[in-house]
């Protein structure tokens, strides 16, 4: 072992050690060091930087958050009655079609032991999945159009390139008649955990709060086939994106409005203005103006006095009777123009969407109907009659809903019967997460449970069934 140099000698040598040799010096080799200028593009540089960070994180035992984006193609079912996408569930994964519903918060599927209301639909077989875990807890959820009964479980669920392990959901063995229409096998709730009958954290919320998305948003673009005579039971429905907004589907800025409630439940906005035929309709203030923005509901429901005020602006309109009680009839040759505002811009509803159906040679049914809600539900339910006319964005943080004008690309899909209808598929996984434990033990219906008005209700499919008998 070498002995340390005396401090005095070290002091004398330091200037020579750090001096810069010149070519004339014979005691060493000279090397000029220069910073290399990168020829990478901005994109390449970003990828290089990301790789360096992730590599060092892995090398030193850390963990990196894997983020991503994904898109789920939608199917338009029965002339705008409902819109569904696909999920894959289990190990190995099996694909199922499910209604995508921002007006409720539970995921459920018809099970292979379903004895009522499941005819003709694909059913889930728990024994075929190695990741299935039965919680043996009864499950019940009630909608305005019926209910579903079963038992809670956890499972691995995939959607749009994301995978969530231990996702709480229900396997149902009884479903009200007409609640499921093949090929739909269940429903995926996209509202907040606070109204989940199961108490489980919704799939979307696990991904958003866990940082799995590039951006904490999910968005819908929905097609219109209601006014097409050659519409089939399934048509292309648009798209549902997770973790980003698709700039090809909208133009201009997205106008976000923060939710007026302190605890998120439904996706709620306060209606600030409604116009009909250019005339303003008085809208109450405060909680009486609250509306749930609900992709799982076909029409627009509101308090009876407010709905009456809407139709008062349409000449020769009248309240419906019998099967049409709560609805209004008006002359089909009236081009009805309705706008809605939630604190900023006014968004127009197409007259084609307002005209739900023709019931006689000259009389049509309007898509705004009377609704009386209860419990914690808001006074208004704003469904697809409105949402087909905008690009809608649901933001996790801050909790808010945004709207933007549809692009020419989106509008071109409306009524295009030549577009290929998507099918339930199993894609690759780009990002994974694990769901937390459910917020409640057991599950029963409650005041907070999503009580759907006649919306998945006397949604267009049910109305059309009535009309076919006239």
Tab-separated table of N, CA and C in Angstrom, residues 54 64-68 162 210-214 429-432:
chain	number	residue	atom	x	y	z
A	54	UNK	N	-35.920	5.522	-17.845
A	54	UNK	CA	-36.503	4.239	-17.497
A	54	UNK	C	-35.434	3.179	-17.252
A	64	UNK	N	-41.170	2.711	-12.425
A	64	UNK	CA	-41.640	3.796	-13.274
A	64	UNK	C	-43.120	3.617	-13.548
A	65	UNK	N	-43.837	4.722	-13.664
A	65	UNK	CA	-45.267	4.685	-13.934
A	65	UNK	C	-45.488	4.575	-15.435
A	66	UNK	N	-46.159	3.530	-15.828
A	66	UNK	CA	-46.381	3.300	-17.240
A	66	UNK	C	-47.704	3.926	-17.648
A	67	UNK	N	-47.638	4.875	-18.535
A	67	UNK	CA	-48.832	5.582	-18.974
A	67	UNK	C	-49.116	5.227	-20.428
A	68	UNK	N	-50.346	5.463	-20.820
A	68	UNK	CA	-50.692	5.158	-22.194
A	68	UNK	C	-52.023	5.809	-22.547
A	162	UNK	N	-55.667	-1.243	-21.808
A	162	UNK	CA	-55.399	-1.172	-20.377
A	162	UNK	C	-55.889	-2.442	-19.698
A	210	UNK	N	-54.692	6.214	-10.714
A	210	UNK	CA	-53.419	5.516	-10.604
A	210	UNK	C	-52.368	6.012	-11.573
A	211	UNK	N	-52.712	7.002	-12.389
A	211	UNK	CA	-51.737	7.565	-13.319
A	211	UNK	C	-51.464	6.707	-14.533
A	212	UNK	N	-52.387	5.798	-14.887
A	212	UNK	CA	-52.165	4.934	-16.049
A	212	UNK	C	-52.393	5.660	-17.366
A	213	UNK	N	-53.152	6.745	-17.333
A	213	UNK	CA	-53.452	7.497	-18.551
A	213	UNK	C	-52.457	8.631	-18.758
A	214	UNK	N	-52.172	8.929	-20.015
A	214	UNK	CA	-51.334	10.094	-20.323
A	214	UNK	C	-51.966	11.372	-19.797
A	429	UNK	N	-51.972	-5.316	-24.193
A	429	UNK	CA	-52.016	-4.453	-23.013
A	429	UNK	C	-50.833	-3.497	-23.038
A	430	UNK	N	-51.111	-2.197	-22.978
A	430	UNK	CA	-50.060	-1.189	-22.967
A	430	UNK	C	-49.748	-0.703	-21.556
A	431	UNK	N	-50.731	-0.752	-20.659
A	431	UNK	CA	-50.528	-0.312	-19.279
A	431	UNK	C	-51.440	-1.107	-18.372
A	432	UNK	N	-50.952	-1.417	-17.159
A	432	UNK	CA	-51.719	-2.240	-16.229
A	432	UNK	C	-51.823	-1.561	-14.876
